[in-house]
Short mmCIF file of N, CA and C in Angstrom, two decimals:
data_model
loop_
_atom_site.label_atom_id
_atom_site.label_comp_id
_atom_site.label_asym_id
_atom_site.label_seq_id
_atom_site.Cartn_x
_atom_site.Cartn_y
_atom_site.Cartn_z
N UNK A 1 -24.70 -15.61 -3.31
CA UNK A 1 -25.59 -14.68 -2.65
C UNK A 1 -26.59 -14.10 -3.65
N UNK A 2 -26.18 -13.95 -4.92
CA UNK A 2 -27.17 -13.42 -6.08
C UNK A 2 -28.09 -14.14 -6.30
N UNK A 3 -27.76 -15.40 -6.26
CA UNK A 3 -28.33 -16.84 -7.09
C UNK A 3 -29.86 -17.27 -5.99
N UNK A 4 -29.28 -16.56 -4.44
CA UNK A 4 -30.29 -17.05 -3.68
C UNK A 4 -30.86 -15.81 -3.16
N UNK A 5 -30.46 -14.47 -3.83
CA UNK A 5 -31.60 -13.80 -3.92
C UNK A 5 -31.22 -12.49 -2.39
N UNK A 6 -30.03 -12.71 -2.21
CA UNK A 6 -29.85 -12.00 -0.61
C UNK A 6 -28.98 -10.78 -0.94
N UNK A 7 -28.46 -10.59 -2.15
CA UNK A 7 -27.55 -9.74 -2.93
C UNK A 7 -28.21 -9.35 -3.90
N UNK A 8 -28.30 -7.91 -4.26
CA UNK A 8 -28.37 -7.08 -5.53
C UNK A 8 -27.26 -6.51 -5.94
N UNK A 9 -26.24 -6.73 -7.18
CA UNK A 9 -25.08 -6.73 -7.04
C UNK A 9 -25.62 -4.97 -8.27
N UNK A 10 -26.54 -4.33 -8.31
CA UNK A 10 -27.16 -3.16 -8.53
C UNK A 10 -27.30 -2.15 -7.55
N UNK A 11 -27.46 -2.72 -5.98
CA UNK A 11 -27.94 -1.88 -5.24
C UNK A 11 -26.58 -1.56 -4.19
N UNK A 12 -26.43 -0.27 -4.69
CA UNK A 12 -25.55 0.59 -4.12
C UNK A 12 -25.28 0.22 -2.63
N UNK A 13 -26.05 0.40 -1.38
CA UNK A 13 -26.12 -0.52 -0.25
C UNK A 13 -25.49 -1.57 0.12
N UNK A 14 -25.43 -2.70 -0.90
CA UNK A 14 -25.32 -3.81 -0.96
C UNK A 14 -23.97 -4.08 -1.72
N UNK A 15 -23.51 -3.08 -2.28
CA UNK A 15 -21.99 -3.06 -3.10
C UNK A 15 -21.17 -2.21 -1.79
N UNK A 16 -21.44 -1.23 -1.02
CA UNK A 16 -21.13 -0.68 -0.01
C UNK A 16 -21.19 -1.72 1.43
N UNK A 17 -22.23 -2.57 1.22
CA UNK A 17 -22.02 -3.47 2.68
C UNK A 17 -20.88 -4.61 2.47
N UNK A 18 -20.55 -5.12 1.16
CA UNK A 18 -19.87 -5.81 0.65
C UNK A 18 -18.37 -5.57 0.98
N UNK A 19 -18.60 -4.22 0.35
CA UNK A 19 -16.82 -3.47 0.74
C UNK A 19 -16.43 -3.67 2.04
N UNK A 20 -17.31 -3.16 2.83
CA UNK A 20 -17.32 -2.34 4.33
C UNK A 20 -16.11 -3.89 4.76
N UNK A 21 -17.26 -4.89 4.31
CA UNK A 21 -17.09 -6.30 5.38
C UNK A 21 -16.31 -6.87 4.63
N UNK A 22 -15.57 -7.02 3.28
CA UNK A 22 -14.56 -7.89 3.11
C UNK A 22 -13.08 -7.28 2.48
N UNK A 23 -13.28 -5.76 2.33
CA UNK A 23 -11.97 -5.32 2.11
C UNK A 23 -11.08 -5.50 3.00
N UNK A 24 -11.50 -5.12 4.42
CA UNK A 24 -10.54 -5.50 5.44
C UNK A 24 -10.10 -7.01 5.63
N UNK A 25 -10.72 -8.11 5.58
CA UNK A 25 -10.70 -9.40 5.45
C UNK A 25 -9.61 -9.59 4.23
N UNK A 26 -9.97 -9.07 3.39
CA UNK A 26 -8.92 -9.50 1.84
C UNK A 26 -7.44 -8.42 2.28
N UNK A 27 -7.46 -7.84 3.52
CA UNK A 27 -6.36 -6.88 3.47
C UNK A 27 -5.93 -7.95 4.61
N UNK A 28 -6.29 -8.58 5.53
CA UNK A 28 -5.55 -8.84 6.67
C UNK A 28 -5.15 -10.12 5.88
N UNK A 29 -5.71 -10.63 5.39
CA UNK A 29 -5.29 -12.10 4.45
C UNK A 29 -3.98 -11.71 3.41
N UNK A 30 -3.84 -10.81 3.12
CA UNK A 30 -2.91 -10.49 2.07
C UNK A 30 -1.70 -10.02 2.68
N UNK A 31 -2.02 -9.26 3.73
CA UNK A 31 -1.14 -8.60 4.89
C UNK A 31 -0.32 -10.02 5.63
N UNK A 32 -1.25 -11.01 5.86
CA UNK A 32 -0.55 -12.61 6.30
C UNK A 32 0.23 -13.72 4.95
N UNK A 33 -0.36 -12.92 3.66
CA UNK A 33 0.57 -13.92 3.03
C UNK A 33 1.61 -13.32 2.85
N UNK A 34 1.90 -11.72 2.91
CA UNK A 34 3.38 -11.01 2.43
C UNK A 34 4.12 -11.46 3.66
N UNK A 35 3.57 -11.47 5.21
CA UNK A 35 4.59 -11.42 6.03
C UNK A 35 5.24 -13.35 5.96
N UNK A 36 4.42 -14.47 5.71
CA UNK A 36 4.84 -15.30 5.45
C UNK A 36 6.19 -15.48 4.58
N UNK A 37 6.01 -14.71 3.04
CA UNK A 37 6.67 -14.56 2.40
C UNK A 37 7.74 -14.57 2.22
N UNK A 38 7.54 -13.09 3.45
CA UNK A 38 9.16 -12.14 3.43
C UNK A 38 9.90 -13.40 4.44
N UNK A 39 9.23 -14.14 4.90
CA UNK A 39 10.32 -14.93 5.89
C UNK A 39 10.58 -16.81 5.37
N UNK A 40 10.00 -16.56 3.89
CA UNK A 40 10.53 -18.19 3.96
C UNK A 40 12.30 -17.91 3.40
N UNK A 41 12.91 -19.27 3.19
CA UNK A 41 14.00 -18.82 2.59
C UNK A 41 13.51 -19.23 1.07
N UNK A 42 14.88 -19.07 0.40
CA UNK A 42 14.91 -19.23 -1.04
C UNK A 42 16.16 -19.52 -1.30
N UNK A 43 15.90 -20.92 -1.91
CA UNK A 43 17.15 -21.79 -2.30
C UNK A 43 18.10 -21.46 -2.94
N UNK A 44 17.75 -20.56 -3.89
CA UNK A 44 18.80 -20.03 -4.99
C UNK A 44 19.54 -18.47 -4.05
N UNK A 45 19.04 -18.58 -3.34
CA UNK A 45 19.80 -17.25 -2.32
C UNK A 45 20.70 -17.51 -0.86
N UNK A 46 21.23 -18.86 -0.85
CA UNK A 46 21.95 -19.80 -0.13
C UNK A 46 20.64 -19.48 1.17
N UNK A 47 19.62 -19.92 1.50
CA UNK A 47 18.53 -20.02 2.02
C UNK A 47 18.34 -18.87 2.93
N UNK A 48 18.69 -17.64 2.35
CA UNK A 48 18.21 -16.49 2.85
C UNK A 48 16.63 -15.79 2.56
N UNK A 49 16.54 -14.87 3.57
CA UNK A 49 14.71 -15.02 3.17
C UNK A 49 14.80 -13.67 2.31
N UNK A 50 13.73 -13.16 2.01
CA UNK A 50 13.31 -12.05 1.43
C UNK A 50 13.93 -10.37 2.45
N UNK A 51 13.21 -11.23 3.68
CA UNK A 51 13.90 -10.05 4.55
C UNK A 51 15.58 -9.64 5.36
N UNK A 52 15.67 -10.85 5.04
CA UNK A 52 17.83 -11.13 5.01
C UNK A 52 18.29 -10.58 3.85
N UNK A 53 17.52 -10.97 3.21
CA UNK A 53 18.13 -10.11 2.01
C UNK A 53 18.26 -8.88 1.39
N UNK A 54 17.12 -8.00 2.40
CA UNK A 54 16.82 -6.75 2.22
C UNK A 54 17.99 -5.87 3.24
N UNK A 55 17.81 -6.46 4.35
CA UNK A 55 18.93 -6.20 5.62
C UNK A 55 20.75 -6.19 5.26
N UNK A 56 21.05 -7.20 4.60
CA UNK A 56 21.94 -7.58 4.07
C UNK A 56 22.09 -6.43 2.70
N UNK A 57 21.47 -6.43 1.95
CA UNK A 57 21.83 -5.12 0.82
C UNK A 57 21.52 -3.34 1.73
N UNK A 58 20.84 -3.53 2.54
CA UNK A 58 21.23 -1.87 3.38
C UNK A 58 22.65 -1.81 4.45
N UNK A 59 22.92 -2.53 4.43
CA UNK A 59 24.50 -2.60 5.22
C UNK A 59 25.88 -3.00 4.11
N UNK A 60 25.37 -2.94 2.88
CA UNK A 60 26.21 -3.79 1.66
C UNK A 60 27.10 -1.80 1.46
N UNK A 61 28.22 -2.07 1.50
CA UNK A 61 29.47 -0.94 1.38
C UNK A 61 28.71 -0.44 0.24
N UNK A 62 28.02 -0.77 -1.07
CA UNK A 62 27.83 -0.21 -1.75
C UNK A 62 27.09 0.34 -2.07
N UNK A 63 25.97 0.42 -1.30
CA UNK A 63 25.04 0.94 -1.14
C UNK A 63 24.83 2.22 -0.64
N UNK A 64 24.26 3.39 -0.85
CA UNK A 64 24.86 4.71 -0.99
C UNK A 64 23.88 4.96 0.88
N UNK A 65 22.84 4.44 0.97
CA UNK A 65 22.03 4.71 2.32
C UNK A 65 22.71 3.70 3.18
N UNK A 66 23.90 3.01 3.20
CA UNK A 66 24.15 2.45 4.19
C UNK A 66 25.68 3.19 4.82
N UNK A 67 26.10 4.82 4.14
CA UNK A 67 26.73 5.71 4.52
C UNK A 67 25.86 6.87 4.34
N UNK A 68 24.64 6.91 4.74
CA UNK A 68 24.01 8.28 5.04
C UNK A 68 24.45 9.06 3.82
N UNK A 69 24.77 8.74 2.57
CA UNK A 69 25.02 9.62 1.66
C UNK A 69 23.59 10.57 1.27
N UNK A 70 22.64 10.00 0.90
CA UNK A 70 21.59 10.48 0.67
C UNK A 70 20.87 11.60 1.55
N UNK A 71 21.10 11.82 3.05
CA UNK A 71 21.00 12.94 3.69
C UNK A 71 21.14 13.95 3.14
N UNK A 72 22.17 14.79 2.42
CA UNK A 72 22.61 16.14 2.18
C UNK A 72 21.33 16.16 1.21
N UNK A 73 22.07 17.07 0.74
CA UNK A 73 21.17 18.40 0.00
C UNK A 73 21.36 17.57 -1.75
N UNK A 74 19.73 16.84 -2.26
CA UNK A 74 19.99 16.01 -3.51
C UNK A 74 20.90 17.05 -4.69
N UNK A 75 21.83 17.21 -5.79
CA UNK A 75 22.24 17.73 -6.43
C UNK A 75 21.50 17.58 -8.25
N UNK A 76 21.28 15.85 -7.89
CA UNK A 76 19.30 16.07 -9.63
C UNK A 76 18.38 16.07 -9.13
N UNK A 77 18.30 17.22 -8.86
CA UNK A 77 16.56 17.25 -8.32
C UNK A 77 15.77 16.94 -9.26
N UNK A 78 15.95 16.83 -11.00
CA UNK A 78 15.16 15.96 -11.98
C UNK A 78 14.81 13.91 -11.29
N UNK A 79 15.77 13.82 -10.89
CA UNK A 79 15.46 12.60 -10.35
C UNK A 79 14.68 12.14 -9.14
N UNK A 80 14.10 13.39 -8.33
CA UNK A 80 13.33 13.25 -7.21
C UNK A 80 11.77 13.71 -7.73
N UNK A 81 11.65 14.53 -9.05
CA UNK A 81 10.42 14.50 -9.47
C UNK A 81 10.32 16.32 -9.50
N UNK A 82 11.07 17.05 -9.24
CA UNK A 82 10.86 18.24 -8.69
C UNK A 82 10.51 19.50 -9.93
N UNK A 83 9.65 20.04 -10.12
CA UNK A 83 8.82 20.68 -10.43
C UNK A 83 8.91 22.20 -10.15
N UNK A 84 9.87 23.45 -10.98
CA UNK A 84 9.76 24.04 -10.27
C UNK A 84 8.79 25.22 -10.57
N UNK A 85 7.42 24.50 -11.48
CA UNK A 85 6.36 25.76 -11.81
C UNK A 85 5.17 25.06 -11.60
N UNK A 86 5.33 23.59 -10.70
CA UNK A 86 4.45 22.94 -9.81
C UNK A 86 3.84 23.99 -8.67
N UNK A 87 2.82 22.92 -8.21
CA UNK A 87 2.29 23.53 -6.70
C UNK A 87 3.15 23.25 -5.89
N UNK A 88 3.44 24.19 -4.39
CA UNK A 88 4.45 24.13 -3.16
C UNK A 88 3.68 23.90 -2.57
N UNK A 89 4.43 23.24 -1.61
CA UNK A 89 3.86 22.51 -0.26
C UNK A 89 4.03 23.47 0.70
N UNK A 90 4.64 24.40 0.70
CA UNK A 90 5.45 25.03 1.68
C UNK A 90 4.09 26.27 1.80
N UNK A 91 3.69 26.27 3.43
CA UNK A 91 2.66 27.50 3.06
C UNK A 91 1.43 26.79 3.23
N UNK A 92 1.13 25.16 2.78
CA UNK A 92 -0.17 24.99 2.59
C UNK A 92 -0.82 24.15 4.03
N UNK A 93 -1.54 24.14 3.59
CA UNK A 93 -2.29 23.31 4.86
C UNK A 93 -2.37 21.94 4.31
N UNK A 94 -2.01 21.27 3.62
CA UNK A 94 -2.29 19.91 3.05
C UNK A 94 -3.47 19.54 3.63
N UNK A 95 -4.47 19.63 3.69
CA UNK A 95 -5.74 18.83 4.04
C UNK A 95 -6.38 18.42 2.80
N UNK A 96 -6.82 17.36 2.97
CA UNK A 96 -7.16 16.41 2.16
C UNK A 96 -8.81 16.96 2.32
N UNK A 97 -9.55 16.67 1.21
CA UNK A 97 -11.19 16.62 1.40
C UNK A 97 -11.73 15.62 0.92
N UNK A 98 -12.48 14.58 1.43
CA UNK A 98 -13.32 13.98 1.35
C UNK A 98 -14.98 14.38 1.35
N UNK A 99 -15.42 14.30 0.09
CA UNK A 99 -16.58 14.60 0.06
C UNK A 99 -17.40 13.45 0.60
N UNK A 100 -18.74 13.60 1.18
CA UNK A 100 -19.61 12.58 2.04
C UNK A 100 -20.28 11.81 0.84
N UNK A 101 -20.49 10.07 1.00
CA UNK A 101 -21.13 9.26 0.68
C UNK A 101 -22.50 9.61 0.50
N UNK A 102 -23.23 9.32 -0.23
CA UNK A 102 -24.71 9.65 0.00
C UNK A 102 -25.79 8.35 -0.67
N UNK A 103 -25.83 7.66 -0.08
CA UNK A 103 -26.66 6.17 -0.55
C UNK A 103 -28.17 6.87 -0.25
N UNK A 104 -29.12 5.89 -1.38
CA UNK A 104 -30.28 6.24 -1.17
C UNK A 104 -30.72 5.60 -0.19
N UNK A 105 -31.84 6.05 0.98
CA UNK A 105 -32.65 5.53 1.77
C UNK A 105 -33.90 4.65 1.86
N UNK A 106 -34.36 4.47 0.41
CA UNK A 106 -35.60 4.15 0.17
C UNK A 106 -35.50 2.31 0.10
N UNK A 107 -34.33 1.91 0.02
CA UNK A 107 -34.17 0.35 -0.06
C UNK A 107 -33.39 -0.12 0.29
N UNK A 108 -33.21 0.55 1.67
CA UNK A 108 -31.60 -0.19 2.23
C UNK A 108 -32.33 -2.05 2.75
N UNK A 109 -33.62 -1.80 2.89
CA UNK A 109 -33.74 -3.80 3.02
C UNK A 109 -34.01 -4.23 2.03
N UNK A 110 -33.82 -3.81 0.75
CA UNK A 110 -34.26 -4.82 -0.31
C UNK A 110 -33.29 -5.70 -0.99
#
């Protein structure tokens, strides 16, 4: 597209029309090779897939979430990340802000 002159890989517009139209394309393509993935088998796993195998270790006795252990009340809260001279959630409005895009107008056809 550069080479023939239909792309300015400079012009803001044109790095923004780029995104718009192939991030989603490179997401639904990537989104179709994981779900392929998770369902072929794998030989060295007596031909269980990715997702048998995930199913199979949450029902495994040893596994601490396949007896609801993890429900109660955690006892290392160092291991959940917890912070206690952090910011609280508790109280806030969590809203996110997105500040607005602002492309120039003067060459959106060039």
């Amino acid at each position: 597209m550069e080479s023939t002159g239909i792309l300015d890989a400079n012009n803001p517009v044109h790095l923004f029309t780029l995104h718009l139209i192939f991030i989603p394309r490179i997401t639904k393509a990537l989104d179709e090779f994981r779900e392929a993935f998770s369902h072929h088998k794998i030989r060295t796993e007596r031909n269980c897939s990715p997702n048998q195998m995930w199913i199979n270790g949450m029902f495994h006795p040893d596994n601490p979430l396949a007896h609801a252990e993890l429900d109660e009340e955690p006892y290392d809260l160092e291991m959940y990340g917890h912070d206690p001279h952090g910011p609280s959630s508790v109280g806030s409005d969590n809203n996110v802000i997105v500040e607005a895009v602002h492309l120039p107008h003067d060459n959106l056809l060039t």
